[in-house]
Amino acid sequence: MNIRDAEPILRAATTLTERAVARASEITKQGTAIDEHQVLSSRVAYAATEARAAKELLDFTTSLGARATPERERLAIAGVAELATSARDRLLPLLDDLGMSEDDLDAVYGPAVRAAIRRAGHESVLRQIGRAVAEEKGRGDVPLDETLEQVRHNVREFANAEVAPHAEHLHRHDDLVPEAFIQKMGEAGFFGLSVPEQYGGFEMGNVAMIITTEELSRASLAGAGSLITRPEILAKALLAGGTDEQKREWLPKIGSGELMVGISVTEPNVGSDVASLSCRAERRTVGGVEGWVLNGPKSWCTFAGRADILALLARTDPDTSKGAKGLSLFIVPKEQNRGHDFSFTQPSGGKIEGKADRTPGYRGMHSFTLSLEDYFVPAKNLIGEKGGENKGFYLQMAGFAAGRLQTGGRACGVAQAALEKTAEYVSERTQFKRPIIEFQLTQYHLGRMATKLAASRAITYAAAQAMDVDERRAAPLAAQAKLFACDAAVEITQTGQLLHGGWGYAEEYAISRYVVDAQVLPIFEGVKPILELKVVARSLFGG
Ligand SMILES: Cc1cc2nc3c(=O)[nH]c(=O)nc-3n(C[C@H](O)[C@H](O)[C@H](O)COP(=O)(O)OP(=O)(O)OC[C@H]3O[C@@H](n4cnc5c(N)ncnc54)[C@H](O)[C@@H]3O)c2cc1C
């Protein structure tokens, strides 16, 4: 089979999903009536995302030219076939709503395309991939250019030496990320990957950032990979709307790791509906300093204990009918605390309290429910100062677009770890007097895991490159990368767990950690249904 065999398959998936998107755009009045057609919108958005992942997988592999080994080409061809099949099946129940007939579908996925899919996605192809993955213990790296290869090499060495040996202990004991990680990651420049050089950062472009995230997450999602997401989100918000003085004051400290960051948007009663936030900010002068006092609850603020500053979204306009237009983003300084709960009182009497909520995975950073009472922040800590008042929602969203891209990288890292551990396990585990990799079904499952991961990586790297060119325009692609890669990570880790049998459920085996870690990925930074509807569908249908 040749890589070109995948082209007609990709054309079919692209044609079908483009038609579906065009029709969904009409039905939802250019995305303004998505809520009246939620199921259709989510399916079309997801199918379009699958087609996009297929395109990026094929483009990436083709771009490798002579560096594309037959194994890598096989991965791409089978991946495109799987994604094209899934996109079509997802749309099948909606044909009538999309104004398409069976004949229309047949015209796109005609006999030649269907035959190509049967060849490209045949179980024997996936088994062949699975056998190759097992042989190389899941470690077949994608070729990169020289600089990026060096980045991957350096970060991997760091993650293997400094993070991986502690990852299990951290998880099982729900310890906090060790200070040594923070110090060494700071020295290595990992916190400054989104901070421009003029502010003391080490910006090398989004692909380098993704590769760094991926390698750190491969060692430990919460212990290392996710540590660099928070500075990324705040740095992007500051770059989008901070004053020059704010950029000069905060970015160097965020980029060096001198200041650890928490992101505080969610509240106990407000998650996806960010525009309804209730945490209030009121003007007050305290000790002769003009500023704001914050009052209200927050929840799920990851790393809030250890963090030195929180990027906190609060309501500055008391008129709740203003919704998102009444919110501002504050940099809230606090004392560091390494416990599972903390309380800090300011000299003025303002108070912040936090209590970590126990979670099955994503341990190591601790996610806190917070309560703020008359907590004072100076006016200069409102991002954008006067000009940023009531613009916090938009700055936060600028930060989240970057955060989502990075979460695509986090998902690839966790999935990579699961692939490697599973490849090792199935090569060593013997049942019925044979290593279980010798069974066809094991090979097939391992092959599918690798195929899904290759597609996740391709769409995430493509989003990273697009973000380098134009962050605003690339934000929807970053959301698609997050949507796809996080789901894939859940599927890959769970399949890996199944292939471990009972031991996959034992804490002693790292795969059980990867499963519970991966499960959080489709939840934060836009829970999957919201990401599908309010980010991906809205951008696709809005034209
Ligand atoms: C471990 C962890 C760490 C986190 N870290 C942070 C952090 O550091 N900072 C932070 O601010 N937040 C954080 N979060 C919060 C996270 O971003 C939210 O959980 C997420 O945005 C979803 O909000 P919610 O939990 O309130 O769910 P809800 O908004 O209540 O949604 C629940 C479900 O309701 C349905 N739903 C809701 N609205 C709609 C709709 N309009 N249409 C269709 N269906 C709908 C969907 O099925 C959705 O999945 C974290 C969460 C977790 C679990």
Coordinates of N, CA and C in Angstrom, one line a residue, residues 411-512:
A411 N -2.2 15.5 26.6 CA -2.9 14.3 26.3 C -2.0 13.3 25.5
C412 N -1.2 13.9 24.5 CA -0.3 13.0 23.8 C 0.7 12.4 24.7
G413 N 1.2 13.2 25.6 CA 2.2 12.7 26.6 C 1.7 11.5 27.4
V414 N 0.5 11.6 27.9 CA -0.1 10.6 28.8 C -0.3 9.3 27.9
A415 N -0.8 9.6 26.7 CA -1.1 8.4 25.8 C 0.2 7.7 25.3
Q416 N 1.2 8.5 25.1 CA 2.5 7.9 24.8 C 3.0 7.0 25.9
A417 N 2.9 7.5 27.1 CA 3.3 6.7 28.3 C 2.5 5.4 28.3
A418 N 1.2 5.5 28.1 CA 0.4 4.3 28.1 C 0.8 3.3 27.0
L419 N 1.1 3.8 25.8 CA 1.5 3.0 24.7 C 2.8 2.2 25.0
E420 N 3.7 3.0 25.6 CA 5.0 2.3 25.9 C 4.8 1.2 27.0
K421 N 4.1 1.6 28.0 CA 4.0 0.6 29.1 C 3.2 -0.7 28.6
T422 N 2.2 -0.4 27.8 CA 1.4 -1.5 27.2 C 2.2 -2.4 26.3
A423 N 3.0 -1.7 25.4 CA 3.9 -2.5 24.5 C 4.9 -3.4 25.3
E424 N 5.4 -2.8 26.4 CA 6.3 -3.7 27.2 C 5.6 -4.8 27.8
Y425 N 4.4 -4.5 28.4 CA 3.7 -5.5 29.1 C 3.2 -6.7 28.2
V426 N 2.7 -6.4 27.1 CA 2.1 -7.4 26.2 C 3.3 -8.3 25.6
S427 N 4.5 -7.7 25.6 CA 5.6 -8.5 25.1 C 6.1 -9.5 26.2
E428 N 5.9 -9.1 27.5 CA 6.4 -9.9 28.6 C 5.4 -10.9 29.1
R429 N 4.2 -10.5 29.1 CA 3.1 -11.3 29.8 C 2.8 -12.5 28.9
T430 N 2.8 -13.7 29.6 CA 2.6 -14.9 28.9 C 1.3 -15.6 29.3
Q431 N 0.4 -15.9 28.4 CA -0.8 -16.7 28.7 C -0.9 -17.8 27.7
F432 N -1.5 -18.9 28.0 CA -1.7 -20.0 27.0 C -0.3 -20.3 26.4
K433 N 0.7 -20.2 27.2 CA 2.1 -20.5 26.8 C 2.7 -19.6 25.7
R434 N 2.1 -18.4 25.5 CA 2.7 -17.5 24.5 C 2.6 -16.1 25.1
P435 N 3.6 -15.3 24.7 CA 3.5 -13.9 25.0 C 2.2 -13.3 24.4
I436 N 1.4 -12.5 25.2 CA 0.1 -12.2 24.7 C 0.1 -11.3 23.4
I437 N 1.3 -10.7 23.1 CA 1.4 -10.0 21.9 C 1.3 -10.9 20.7
E438 N 1.5 -12.2 20.9 CA 1.3 -13.1 19.7 C -0.1 -13.3 19.3
F439 N -1.0 -12.9 20.2 CA -2.5 -13.1 19.9 C -2.9 -11.9 18.9
Q440 N -3.7 -12.3 17.9 CA -4.1 -11.3 16.9 C -4.8 -10.1 17.5
L441 N -5.6 -10.4 18.5 CA -6.5 -9.3 19.0 C -5.6 -8.3 19.8
T442 N -4.6 -8.8 20.4 CA -3.7 -7.9 21.2 C -2.9 -7.0 20.2
Q443 N -2.4 -7.6 19.1 CA -1.7 -6.8 18.1 C -2.7 -5.7 17.5
Y444 N -3.9 -6.1 17.2 CA -4.9 -5.2 16.7 C -5.1 -4.0 17.6
H445 N -5.3 -4.3 18.9 CA -5.6 -3.2 19.8 C -4.4 -2.3 20.0
L446 N -3.2 -2.9 20.0 CA -2.0 -2.0 20.2 C -1.9 -1.2 18.9
G447 N -2.2 -1.7 17.8 CA -2.1 -1.0 16.5 C -3.0 0.2 16.5
R448 N -4.2 0.0 17.0 CA -5.2 1.1 17.0 C -4.8 2.1 18.0
M449 N -4.2 1.7 19.1 CA -3.7 2.7 20.1 C -2.7 3.7 19.4
A450 N -1.8 3.0 18.7 CA -0.7 3.8 18.0 C -1.3 4.7 17.0
T451 N -2.3 4.2 16.3 CA -2.9 5.0 15.2 C -3.6 6.3 15.7
K452 N -4.3 6.1 16.8 CA -5.0 7.2 17.4 C -4.0 8.2 18.0
L453 N -3.0 7.7 18.5 CA -2.0 8.6 19.1 C -1.3 9.4 17.9
A454 N -1.0 8.7 16.8 CA -0.4 9.5 15.7 C -1.3 10.6 15.2
A455 N -2.6 10.3 15.2 CA -3.5 11.4 14.7 C -3.6 12.5 15.7
S456 N -3.6 12.2 17.0 CA -3.6 13.2 18.0 C -2.4 14.1 17.9
R457 N -1.3 13.5 17.7 CA 0.0 14.3 17.7 C -0.1 15.2 16.4
A458 N -0.5 14.6 15.3 CA -0.5 15.4 14.1 C -1.4 16.6 14.2
I459 N -2.6 16.5 14.7 CA -3.5 17.6 14.8 C -3.0 18.6 15.8
T460 N -2.3 18.1 16.9 CA -1.8 19.0 17.9 C -0.6 19.8 17.4
Y461 N 0.3 19.2 16.7 CA 1.4 19.9 16.1 C 1.0 20.9 15.1
A462 N 0.0 20.5 14.3 CA -0.6 21.4 13.3 C -1.2 22.6 13.9
A463 N -1.9 22.4 15.0 CA -2.5 23.6 15.7 C -1.3 24.5 16.3
A464 N -0.3 23.8 16.8 CA 0.8 24.6 17.3 C 1.5 25.5 16.3
Q465 N 1.7 24.9 15.1 CA 2.3 25.7 14.0 C 1.3 26.8 13.6
A466 N 0.0 26.5 13.5 CA -0.9 27.6 13.2 C -1.0 28.7 14.2
M467 N -0.8 28.3 15.5 CA -0.8 29.3 16.5 C 0.4 30.2 16.4
D468 N 1.5 29.7 15.9 CA 2.7 30.5 15.7 C 2.4 31.6 14.6
V469 N 1.6 31.3 13.7 CA 1.3 32.2 12.6 C 0.3 33.3 13.1
D470 N -0.8 32.8 13.7 CA -1.9 33.7 14.0 C -2.7 33.1 15.2
E471 N -2.5 33.5 16.4 CA -3.1 32.9 17.5 C -4.6 32.9 17.5
R472 N -5.2 34.1 17.1 CA -6.6 34.2 17.1 C -7.3 33.2 16.1
R473 N -6.7 33.3 14.9 CA -7.3 32.4 13.8 C -7.1 30.9 14.1
A474 N -6.1 30.6 14.8 CA -5.8 29.2 15.1 C -6.5 28.7 16.3
A475 N -7.1 29.6 17.1 CA -7.8 29.1 18.3 C -8.8 28.0 18.1
P476 N -9.6 28.0 17.1 CA -10.5 26.9 16.9 C -9.8 25.6 16.6
L477 N -8.7 25.6 15.9 CA -8.0 24.4 15.6 C -7.3 23.8 16.9
A478 N -6.9 24.8 17.7 CA -6.3 24.3 19.0 C -7.4 23.6 19.8
A479 N -8.6 24.2 19.8 CA -9.8 23.5 20.5 C -10.1 22.1 19.9
Q480 N -10.0 22.0 18.6 CA -10.2 20.7 18.0 C -9.1 19.7 18.4
A481 N -7.9 20.2 18.5 CA -6.8 19.3 18.9 C -7.0 18.9 20.3
K482 N -7.4 19.8 21.2 CA -7.7 19.4 22.6 C -8.9 18.4 22.6
L483 N -9.9 18.7 21.9 CA -11.1 17.8 21.9 C -10.7 16.4 21.5
F484 N -9.9 16.3 20.4 CA -9.6 15.0 19.8 C -8.6 14.2 20.7
A485 N -7.5 15.0 21.0 CA -6.4 14.3 21.7 C -6.8 13.8 23.1
C486 N -7.6 14.6 23.7 CA -8.0 14.2 25.1 C -8.9 13.0 25.1
D487 N -9.8 12.9 24.1 CA -10.6 11.7 24.0 C -9.8 10.5 23.6
A488 N -8.8 10.7 22.7 CA -7.9 9.6 22.3 C -7.1 9.2 23.5
A489 N -6.7 10.1 24.4 CA -5.9 9.7 25.5 C -6.7 8.8 26.5
V490 N -8.0 9.1 26.6 CA -8.9 8.3 27.5 C -9.0 6.9 26.9
E491 N -9.2 6.9 25.6 CA -9.4 5.6 24.9 C -8.1 4.7 24.9
I492 N -7.0 5.4 24.6 CA -5.7 4.7 24.6 C -5.3 4.1 26.0
T493 N -5.5 5.0 27.0 CA -5.1 4.5 28.3 C -6.0 3.3 28.8
Q494 N -7.3 3.4 28.4 CA -8.2 2.4 28.9 C -8.0 1.1 28.1
T495 N -7.7 1.2 26.8 CA -7.3 0.0 26.1 C -6.0 -0.6 26.7
G496 N -5.1 0.2 27.0 CA -3.9 -0.2 27.6 C -4.1 -1.0 28.9
Q497 N -5.1 -0.4 29.7 CA -5.4 -1.1 30.9 C -6.0 -2.4 30.7
L498 N -6.9 -2.5 29.7 CA -7.5 -3.8 29.4 C -6.4 -4.9 29.0
L499 N -5.5 -4.4 28.2 CA -4.4 -5.3 27.8 C -3.5 -5.7 28.9
H500 N -3.6 -5.0 30.0 CA -2.8 -5.4 31.2 C -3.7 -6.4 32.1
G501 N -4.9 -6.6 31.7 CA -5.8 -7.5 32.5 C -5.9 -7.0 33.9
G502 N -6.0 -7.9 34.9 CA -6.2 -7.5 36.3 C -5.1 -6.6 36.8
W503 N -3.8 -6.8 36.3 CA -2.7 -5.9 36.8 C -2.9 -4.5 36.4
G504 N -3.7 -4.3 35.3 CA -3.9 -2.9 34.9 C -4.7 -2.1 35.9
Y505 N -5.4 -2.9 36.8 CA -6.2 -2.2 37.8 C -5.5 -2.0 39.1
A506 N -4.2 -2.6 39.2 CA -3.4 -2.5 40.4 C -2.6 -1.2 40.4
E507 N -2.6 -0.5 41.5 CA -1.9 0.8 41.6 C -0.4 0.6 41.3
E508 N 0.1 -0.6 41.5 CA 1.5 -1.0 41.3 C 1.9 -0.8 39.8
Y509 N 0.9 -0.9 38.9 CA 1.3 -0.7 37.5 C 0.9 0.7 37.0
A510 N 1.8 1.3 36.4 CA 1.6 2.8 36.0 C 0.4 3.0 35.2
I511 N 0.0 2.0 34.4 CA -1.1 2.2 33.5 C -2.4 2.6 34.3
S512 N -2.5 2.1 35.5 CA -3.7 2.5 36.3 C -3.7 4.0 36.6

